PDB file of C-alpha atoms and ligand atoms in Angstrom:
ATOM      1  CA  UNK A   1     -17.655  18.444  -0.834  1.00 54.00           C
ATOM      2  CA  UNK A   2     -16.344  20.765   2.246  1.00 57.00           C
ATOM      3  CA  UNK A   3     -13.603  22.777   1.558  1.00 65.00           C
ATOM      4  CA  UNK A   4     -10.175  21.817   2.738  1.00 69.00           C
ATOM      5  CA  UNK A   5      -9.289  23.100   6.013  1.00 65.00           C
ATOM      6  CA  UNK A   6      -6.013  22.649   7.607  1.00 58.00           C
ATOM      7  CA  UNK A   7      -6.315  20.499  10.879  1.00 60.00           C
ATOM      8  CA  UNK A   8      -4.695  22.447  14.079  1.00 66.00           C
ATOM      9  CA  UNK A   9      -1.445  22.439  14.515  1.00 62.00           C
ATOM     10  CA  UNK A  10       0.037  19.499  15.158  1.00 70.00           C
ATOM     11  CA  UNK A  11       1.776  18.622  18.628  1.00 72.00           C
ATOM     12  CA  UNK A  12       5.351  17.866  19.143  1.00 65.00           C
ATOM     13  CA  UNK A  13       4.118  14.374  20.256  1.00 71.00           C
ATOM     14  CA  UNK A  14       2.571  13.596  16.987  1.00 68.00           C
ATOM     15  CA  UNK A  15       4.983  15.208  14.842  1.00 65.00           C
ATOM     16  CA  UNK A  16       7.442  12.472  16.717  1.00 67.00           C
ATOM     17  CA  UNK A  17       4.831   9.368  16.121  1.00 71.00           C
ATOM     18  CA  UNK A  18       4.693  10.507  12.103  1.00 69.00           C
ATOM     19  CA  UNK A  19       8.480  10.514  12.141  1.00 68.00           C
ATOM     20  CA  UNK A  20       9.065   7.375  13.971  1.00 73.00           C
ATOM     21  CA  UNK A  21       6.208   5.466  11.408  1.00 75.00           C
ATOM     22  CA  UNK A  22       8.027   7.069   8.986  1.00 74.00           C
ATOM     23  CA  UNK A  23      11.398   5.511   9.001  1.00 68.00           C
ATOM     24  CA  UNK A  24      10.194   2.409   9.959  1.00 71.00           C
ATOM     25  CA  UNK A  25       8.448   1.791   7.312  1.00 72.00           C
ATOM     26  CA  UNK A  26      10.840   3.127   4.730  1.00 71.00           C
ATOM     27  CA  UNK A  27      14.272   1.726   6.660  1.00 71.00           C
ATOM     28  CA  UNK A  28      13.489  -0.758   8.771  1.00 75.00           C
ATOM     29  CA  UNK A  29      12.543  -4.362   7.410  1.00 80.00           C
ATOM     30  CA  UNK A  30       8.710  -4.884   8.108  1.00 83.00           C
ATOM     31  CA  UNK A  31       7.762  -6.647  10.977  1.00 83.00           C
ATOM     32  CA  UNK A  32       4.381  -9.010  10.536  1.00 88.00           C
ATOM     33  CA  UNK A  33       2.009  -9.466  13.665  1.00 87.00           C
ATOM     34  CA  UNK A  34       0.847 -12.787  11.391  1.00 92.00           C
ATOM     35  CA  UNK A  35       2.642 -15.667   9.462  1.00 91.00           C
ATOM     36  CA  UNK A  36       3.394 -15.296   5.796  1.00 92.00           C
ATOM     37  CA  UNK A  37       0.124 -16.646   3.988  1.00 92.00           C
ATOM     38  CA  UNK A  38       2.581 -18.893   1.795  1.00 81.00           C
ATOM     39  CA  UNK A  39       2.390 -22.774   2.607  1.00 71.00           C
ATOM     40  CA  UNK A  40       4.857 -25.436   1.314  1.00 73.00           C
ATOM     41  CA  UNK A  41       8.674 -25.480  -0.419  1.00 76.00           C
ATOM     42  CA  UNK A  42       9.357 -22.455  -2.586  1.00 79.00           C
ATOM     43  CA  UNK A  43       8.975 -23.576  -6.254  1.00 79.00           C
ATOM     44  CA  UNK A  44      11.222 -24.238  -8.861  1.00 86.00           C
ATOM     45  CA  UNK A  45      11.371 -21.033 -11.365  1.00 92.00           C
ATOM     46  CA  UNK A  46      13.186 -20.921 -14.373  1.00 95.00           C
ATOM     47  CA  UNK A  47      15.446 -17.078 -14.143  1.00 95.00           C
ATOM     48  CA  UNK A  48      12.967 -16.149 -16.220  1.00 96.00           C
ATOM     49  CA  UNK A  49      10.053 -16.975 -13.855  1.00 96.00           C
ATOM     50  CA  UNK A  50      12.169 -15.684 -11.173  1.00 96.00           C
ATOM     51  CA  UNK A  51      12.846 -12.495 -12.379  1.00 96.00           C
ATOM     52  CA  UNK A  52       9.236 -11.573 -13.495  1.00 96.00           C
ATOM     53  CA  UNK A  53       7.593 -12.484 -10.086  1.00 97.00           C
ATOM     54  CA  UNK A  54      10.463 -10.345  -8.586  1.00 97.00           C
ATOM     55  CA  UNK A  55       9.539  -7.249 -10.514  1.00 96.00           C
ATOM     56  CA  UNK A  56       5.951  -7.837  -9.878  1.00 97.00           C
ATOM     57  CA  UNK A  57       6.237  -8.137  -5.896  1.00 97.00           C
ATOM     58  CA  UNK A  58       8.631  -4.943  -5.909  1.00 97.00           C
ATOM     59  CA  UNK A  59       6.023  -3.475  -7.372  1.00 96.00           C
ATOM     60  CA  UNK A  60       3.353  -4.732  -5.324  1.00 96.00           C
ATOM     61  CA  UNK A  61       5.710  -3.967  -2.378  1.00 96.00           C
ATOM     62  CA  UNK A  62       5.964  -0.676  -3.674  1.00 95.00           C
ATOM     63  CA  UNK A  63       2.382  -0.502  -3.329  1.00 94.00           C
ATOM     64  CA  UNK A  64       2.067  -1.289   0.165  1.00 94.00           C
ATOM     65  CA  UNK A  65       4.924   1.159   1.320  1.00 95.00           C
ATOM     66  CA  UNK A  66       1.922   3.748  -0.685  1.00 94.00           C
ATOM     67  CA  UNK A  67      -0.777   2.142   1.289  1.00 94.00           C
ATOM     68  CA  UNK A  68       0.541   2.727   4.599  1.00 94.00           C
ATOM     69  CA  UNK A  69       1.988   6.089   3.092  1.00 96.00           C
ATOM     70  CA  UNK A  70      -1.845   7.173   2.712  1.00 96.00           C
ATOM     71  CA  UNK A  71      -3.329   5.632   5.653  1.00 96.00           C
ATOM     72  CA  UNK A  72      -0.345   7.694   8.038  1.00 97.00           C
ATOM     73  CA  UNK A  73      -1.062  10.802   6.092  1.00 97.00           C
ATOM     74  CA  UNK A  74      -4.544  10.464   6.445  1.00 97.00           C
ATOM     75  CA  UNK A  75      -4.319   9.696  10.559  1.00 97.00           C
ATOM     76  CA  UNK A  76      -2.193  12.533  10.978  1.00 96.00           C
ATOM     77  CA  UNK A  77      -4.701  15.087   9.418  1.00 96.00           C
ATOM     78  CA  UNK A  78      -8.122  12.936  10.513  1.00 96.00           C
ATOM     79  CA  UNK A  79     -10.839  14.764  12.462  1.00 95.00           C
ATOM     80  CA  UNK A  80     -12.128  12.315  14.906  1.00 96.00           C
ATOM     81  CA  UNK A  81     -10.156   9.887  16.888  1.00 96.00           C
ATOM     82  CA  UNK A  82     -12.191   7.355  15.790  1.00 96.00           C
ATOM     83  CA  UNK A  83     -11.516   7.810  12.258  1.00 96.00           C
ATOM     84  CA  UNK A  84      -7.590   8.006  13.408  1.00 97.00           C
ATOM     85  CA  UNK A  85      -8.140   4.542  14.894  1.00 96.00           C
ATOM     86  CA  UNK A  86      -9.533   3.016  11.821  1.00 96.00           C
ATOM     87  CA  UNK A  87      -6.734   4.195   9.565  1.00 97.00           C
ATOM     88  CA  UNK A  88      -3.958   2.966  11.844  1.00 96.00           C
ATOM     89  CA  UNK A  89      -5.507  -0.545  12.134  1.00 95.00           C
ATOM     90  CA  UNK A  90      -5.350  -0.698   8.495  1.00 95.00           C
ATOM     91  CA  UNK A  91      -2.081   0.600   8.112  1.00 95.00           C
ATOM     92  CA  UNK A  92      -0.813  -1.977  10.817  1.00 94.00           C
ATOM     93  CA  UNK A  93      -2.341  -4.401   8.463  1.00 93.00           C
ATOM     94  CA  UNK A  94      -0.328  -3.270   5.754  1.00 93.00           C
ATOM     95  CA  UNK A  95       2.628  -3.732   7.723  1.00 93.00           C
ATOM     96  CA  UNK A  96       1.649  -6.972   7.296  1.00 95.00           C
ATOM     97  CA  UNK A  97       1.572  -6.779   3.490  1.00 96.00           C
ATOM     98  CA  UNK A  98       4.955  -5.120   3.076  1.00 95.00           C
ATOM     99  CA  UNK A  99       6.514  -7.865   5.261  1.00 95.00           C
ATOM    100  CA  UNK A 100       5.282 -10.315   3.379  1.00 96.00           C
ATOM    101  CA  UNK A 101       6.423  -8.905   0.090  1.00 96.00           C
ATOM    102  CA  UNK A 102      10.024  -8.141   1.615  1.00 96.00           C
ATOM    103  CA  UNK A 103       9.943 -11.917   2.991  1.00 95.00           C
ATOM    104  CA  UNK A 104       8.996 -12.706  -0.876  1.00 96.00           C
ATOM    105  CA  UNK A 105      11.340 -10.713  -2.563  1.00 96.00           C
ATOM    106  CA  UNK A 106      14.482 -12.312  -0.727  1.00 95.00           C
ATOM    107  CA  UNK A 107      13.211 -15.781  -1.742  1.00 95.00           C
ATOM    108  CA  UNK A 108      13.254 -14.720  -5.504  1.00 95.00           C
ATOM    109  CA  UNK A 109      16.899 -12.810  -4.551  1.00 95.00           C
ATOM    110  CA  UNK A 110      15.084  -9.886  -5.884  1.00 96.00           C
ATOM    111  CA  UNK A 111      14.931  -6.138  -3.748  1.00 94.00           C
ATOM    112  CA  UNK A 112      12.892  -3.620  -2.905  1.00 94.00           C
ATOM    113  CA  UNK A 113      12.321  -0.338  -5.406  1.00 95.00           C
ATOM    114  CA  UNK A 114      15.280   2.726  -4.368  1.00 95.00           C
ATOM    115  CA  UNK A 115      12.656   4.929  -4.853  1.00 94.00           C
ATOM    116  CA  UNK A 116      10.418   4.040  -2.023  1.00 95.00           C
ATOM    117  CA  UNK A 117      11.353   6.872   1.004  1.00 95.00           C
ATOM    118  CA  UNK A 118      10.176   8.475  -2.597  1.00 95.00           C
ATOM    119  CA  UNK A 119       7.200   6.866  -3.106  1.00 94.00           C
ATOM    120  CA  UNK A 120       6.006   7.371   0.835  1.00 96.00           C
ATOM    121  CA  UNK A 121       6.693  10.786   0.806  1.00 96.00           C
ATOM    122  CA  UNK A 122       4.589  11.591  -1.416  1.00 95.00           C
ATOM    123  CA  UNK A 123       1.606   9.272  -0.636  1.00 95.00           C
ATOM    124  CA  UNK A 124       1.933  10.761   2.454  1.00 97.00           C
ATOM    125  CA  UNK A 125       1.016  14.312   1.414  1.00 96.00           C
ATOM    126  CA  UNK A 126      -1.461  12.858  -0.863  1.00 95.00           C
ATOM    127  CA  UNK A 127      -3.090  10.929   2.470  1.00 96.00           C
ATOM    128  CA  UNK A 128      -3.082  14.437   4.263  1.00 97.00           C
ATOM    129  CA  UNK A 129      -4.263  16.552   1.818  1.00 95.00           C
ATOM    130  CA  UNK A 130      -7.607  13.849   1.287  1.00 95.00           C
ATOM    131  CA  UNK A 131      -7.756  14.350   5.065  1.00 96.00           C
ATOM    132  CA  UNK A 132      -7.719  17.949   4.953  1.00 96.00           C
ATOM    133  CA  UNK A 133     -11.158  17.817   3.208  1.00 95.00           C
ATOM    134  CA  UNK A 134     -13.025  16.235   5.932  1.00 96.00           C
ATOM    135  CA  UNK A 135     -12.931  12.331   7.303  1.00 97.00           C
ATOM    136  CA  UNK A 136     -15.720  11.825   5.119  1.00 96.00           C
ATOM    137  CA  UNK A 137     -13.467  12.881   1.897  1.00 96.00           C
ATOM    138  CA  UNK A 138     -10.965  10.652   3.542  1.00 97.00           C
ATOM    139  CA  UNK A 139     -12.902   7.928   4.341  1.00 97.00           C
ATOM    140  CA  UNK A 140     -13.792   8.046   0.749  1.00 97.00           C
ATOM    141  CA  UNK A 141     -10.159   8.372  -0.697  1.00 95.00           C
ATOM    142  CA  UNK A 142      -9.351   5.016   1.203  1.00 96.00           C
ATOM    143  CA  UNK A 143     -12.254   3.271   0.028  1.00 96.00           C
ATOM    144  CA  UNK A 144     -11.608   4.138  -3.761  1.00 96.00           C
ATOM    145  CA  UNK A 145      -7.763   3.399  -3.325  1.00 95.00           C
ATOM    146  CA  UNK A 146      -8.432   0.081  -1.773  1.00 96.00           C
ATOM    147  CA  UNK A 147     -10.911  -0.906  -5.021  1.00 96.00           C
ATOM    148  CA  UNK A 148      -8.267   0.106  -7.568  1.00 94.00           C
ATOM    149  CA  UNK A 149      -5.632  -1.854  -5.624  1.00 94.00           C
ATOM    150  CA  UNK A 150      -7.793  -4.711  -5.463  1.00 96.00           C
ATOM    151  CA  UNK A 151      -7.894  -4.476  -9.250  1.00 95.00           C
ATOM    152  CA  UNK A 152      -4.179  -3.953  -8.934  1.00 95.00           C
ATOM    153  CA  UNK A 153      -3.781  -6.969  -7.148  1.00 96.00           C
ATOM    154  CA  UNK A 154      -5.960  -8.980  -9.572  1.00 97.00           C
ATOM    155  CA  UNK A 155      -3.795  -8.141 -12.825  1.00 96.00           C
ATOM    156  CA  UNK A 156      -0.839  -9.287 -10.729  1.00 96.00           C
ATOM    157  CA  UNK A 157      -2.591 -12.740  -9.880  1.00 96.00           C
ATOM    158  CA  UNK A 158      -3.202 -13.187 -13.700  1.00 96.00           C
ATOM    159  CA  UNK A 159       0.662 -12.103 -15.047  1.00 96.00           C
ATOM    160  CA  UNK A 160       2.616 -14.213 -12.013  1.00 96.00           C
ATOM    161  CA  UNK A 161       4.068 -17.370 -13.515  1.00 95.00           C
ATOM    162  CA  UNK A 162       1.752 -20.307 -13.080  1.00 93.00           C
ATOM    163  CA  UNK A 163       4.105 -21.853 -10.895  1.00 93.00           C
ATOM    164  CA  UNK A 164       4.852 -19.231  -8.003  1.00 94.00           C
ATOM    165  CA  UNK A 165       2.295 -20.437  -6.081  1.00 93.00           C
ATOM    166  CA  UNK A 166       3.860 -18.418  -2.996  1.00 94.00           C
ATOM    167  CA  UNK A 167       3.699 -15.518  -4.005  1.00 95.00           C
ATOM    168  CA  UNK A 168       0.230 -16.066  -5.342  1.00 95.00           C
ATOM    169  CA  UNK A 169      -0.810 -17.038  -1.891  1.00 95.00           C
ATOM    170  CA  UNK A 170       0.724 -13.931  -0.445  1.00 96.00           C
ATOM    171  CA  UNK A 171      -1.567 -11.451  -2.878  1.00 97.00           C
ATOM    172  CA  UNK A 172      -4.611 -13.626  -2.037  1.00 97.00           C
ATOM    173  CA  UNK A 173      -4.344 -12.951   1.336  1.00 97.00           C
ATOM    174  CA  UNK A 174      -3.152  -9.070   0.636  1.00 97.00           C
ATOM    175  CA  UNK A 175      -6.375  -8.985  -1.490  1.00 97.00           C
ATOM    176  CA  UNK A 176      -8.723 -10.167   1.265  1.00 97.00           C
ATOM    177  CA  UNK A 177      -7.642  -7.606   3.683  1.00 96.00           C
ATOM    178  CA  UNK A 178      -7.574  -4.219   1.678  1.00 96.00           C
ATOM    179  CA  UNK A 179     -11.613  -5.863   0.280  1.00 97.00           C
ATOM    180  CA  UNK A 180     -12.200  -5.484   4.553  1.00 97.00           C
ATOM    181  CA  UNK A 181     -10.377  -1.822   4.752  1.00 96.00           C
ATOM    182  CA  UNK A 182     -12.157  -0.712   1.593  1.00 96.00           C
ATOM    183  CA  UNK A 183     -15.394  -2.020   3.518  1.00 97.00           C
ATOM    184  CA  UNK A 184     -14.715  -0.540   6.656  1.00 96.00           C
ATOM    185  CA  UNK A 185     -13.983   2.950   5.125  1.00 96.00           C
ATOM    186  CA  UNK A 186     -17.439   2.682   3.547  1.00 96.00           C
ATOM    187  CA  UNK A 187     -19.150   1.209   6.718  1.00 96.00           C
ATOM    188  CA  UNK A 188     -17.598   4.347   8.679  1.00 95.00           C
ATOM    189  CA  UNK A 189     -19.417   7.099   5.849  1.00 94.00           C
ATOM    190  CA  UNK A 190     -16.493   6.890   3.411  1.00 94.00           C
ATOM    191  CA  UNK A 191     -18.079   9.445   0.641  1.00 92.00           C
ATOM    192  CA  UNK A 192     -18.153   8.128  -3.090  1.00 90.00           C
ATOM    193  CA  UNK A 193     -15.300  10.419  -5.200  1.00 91.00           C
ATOM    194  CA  UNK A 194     -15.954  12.132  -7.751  1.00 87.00           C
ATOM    195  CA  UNK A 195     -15.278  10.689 -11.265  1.00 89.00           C
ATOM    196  CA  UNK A 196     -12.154  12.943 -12.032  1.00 88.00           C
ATOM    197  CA  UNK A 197     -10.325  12.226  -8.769  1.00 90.00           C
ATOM    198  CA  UNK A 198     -10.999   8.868  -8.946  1.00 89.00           C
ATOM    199  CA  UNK A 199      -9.079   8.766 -11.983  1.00 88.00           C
ATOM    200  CA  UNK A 200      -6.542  11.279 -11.463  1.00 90.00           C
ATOM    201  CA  UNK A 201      -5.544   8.393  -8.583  1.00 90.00           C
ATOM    202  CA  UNK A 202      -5.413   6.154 -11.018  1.00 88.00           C
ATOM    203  CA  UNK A 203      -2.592   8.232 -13.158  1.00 89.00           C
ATOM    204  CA  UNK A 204      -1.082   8.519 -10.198  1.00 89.00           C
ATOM    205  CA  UNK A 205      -1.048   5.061  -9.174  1.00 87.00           C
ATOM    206  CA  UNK A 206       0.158   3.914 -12.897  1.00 88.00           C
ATOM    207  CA  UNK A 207       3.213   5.657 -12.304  1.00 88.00           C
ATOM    208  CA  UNK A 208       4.624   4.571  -9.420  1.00 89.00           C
ATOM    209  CA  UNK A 209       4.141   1.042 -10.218  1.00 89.00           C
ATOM    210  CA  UNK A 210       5.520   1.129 -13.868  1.00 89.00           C
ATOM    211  CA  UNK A 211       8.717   2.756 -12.408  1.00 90.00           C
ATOM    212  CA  UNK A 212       8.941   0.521  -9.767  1.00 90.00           C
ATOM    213  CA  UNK A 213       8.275  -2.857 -11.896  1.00 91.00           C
ATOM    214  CA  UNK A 214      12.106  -1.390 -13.452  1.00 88.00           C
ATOM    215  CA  UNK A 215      13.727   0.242 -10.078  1.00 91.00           C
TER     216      UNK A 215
HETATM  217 FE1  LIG B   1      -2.227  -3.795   1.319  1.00 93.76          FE
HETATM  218 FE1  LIG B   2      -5.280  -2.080   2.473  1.00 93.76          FE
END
């Protein structure tokens, strides 16, 4: 693997864009470009029921706010344009995914984690910094973090109360689409990580969702 280089210095115009996609996706409520995957009546939870799936979909909200976190930090330090282009369509996509949650979590009159401008600062970094080693590297990183939140999502499918069938559908259709962004990283030479960053992201990962499963 290269070493990291820093990209050149970025341009007023960009510095803007990454401050604009910024606080929208930390302050302003997610807008989806497709319906919420989640047919029929909401069901009838007990409190209990209620308050577990709302924990789990802050969490998994939580989660997306990291996704698109990554995927901006990794456009703003990509090589190619083309590699730039590929990471924002997936992190338009997970626009998707954190309006879905947010539509989710105000059914279940449950709320989003305080620590998320947190939580996308820092995946942010992480995203450039992954970048800074080449689009390959990067590629790589968005590949490996789409597999481990695809396992991720399936823990969640197997703890939500039988009954919340809505927000089941929600992570099925989450699931599908970070599957397609892991497999268009790797399509577009996404590098296989090595074994220890592969699980320091995991560490890292375990983390932020624990706290955010509480705040
Ligand atoms: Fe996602
Ligand atoms: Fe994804």
């Amino acid at each position: 693997m290269a070493w990291p280089t820093l990209p050149s210095p970025p341009s007023l115009d960009s510095i803007i864009s990454v401050a604009d996609r910024a606080l929208r996706s930390v302050f302003a409520p997610a807008q989806a470009s497709r319906p919420l995957p989640a047919a029929g009546a909401a069901p009838d939870l007990t409190e209990a029921e209620r308050r577990e799936s709302g924990a789990l979909m802050r969490v998994n909200h939580t989660g997306e706010v990291a996704a698109q976190a990554l995927y901006h930090g990794q456009a703003f330090a990509a090589r190619s344009e083309s590699t730039r282009a590929l990471l924002l369509k997936a992190a338009r996509e997970e626009s998707d995914h954190l309006a879905w949650c947010e539509a989710r979590l105000s059914e279940l009159q449950s709320r989003t984690s305080i620590l998320n401008p947190l939580w996308y600062a820092g995946s942010f970094t992480i995203g450039a910094i992954a970048a800074a080693f080449g689009d390959r590297a990067s590629l790589g990183f968005g590949s490996e973090t789409e597999r481990q939140v695809e396992g991720h999502i399936d823990a969640h499918l197997a703890r939500l109360p039988a009954r919340d069938f809505r927000s089941r559908s929600i992570l099925e259709a989450m699931r599908a689409d970070d599957i397609a962004h892991g497999a268009a990283a790797r399509a577009a030479g996404g590098a296989e990580l090595p074994a220890p960053a592969r699980s320091l992201m995991k560490h890292t990962s375990r983390v932020m969702t624990h706290t955010a499963y509480w705040i």
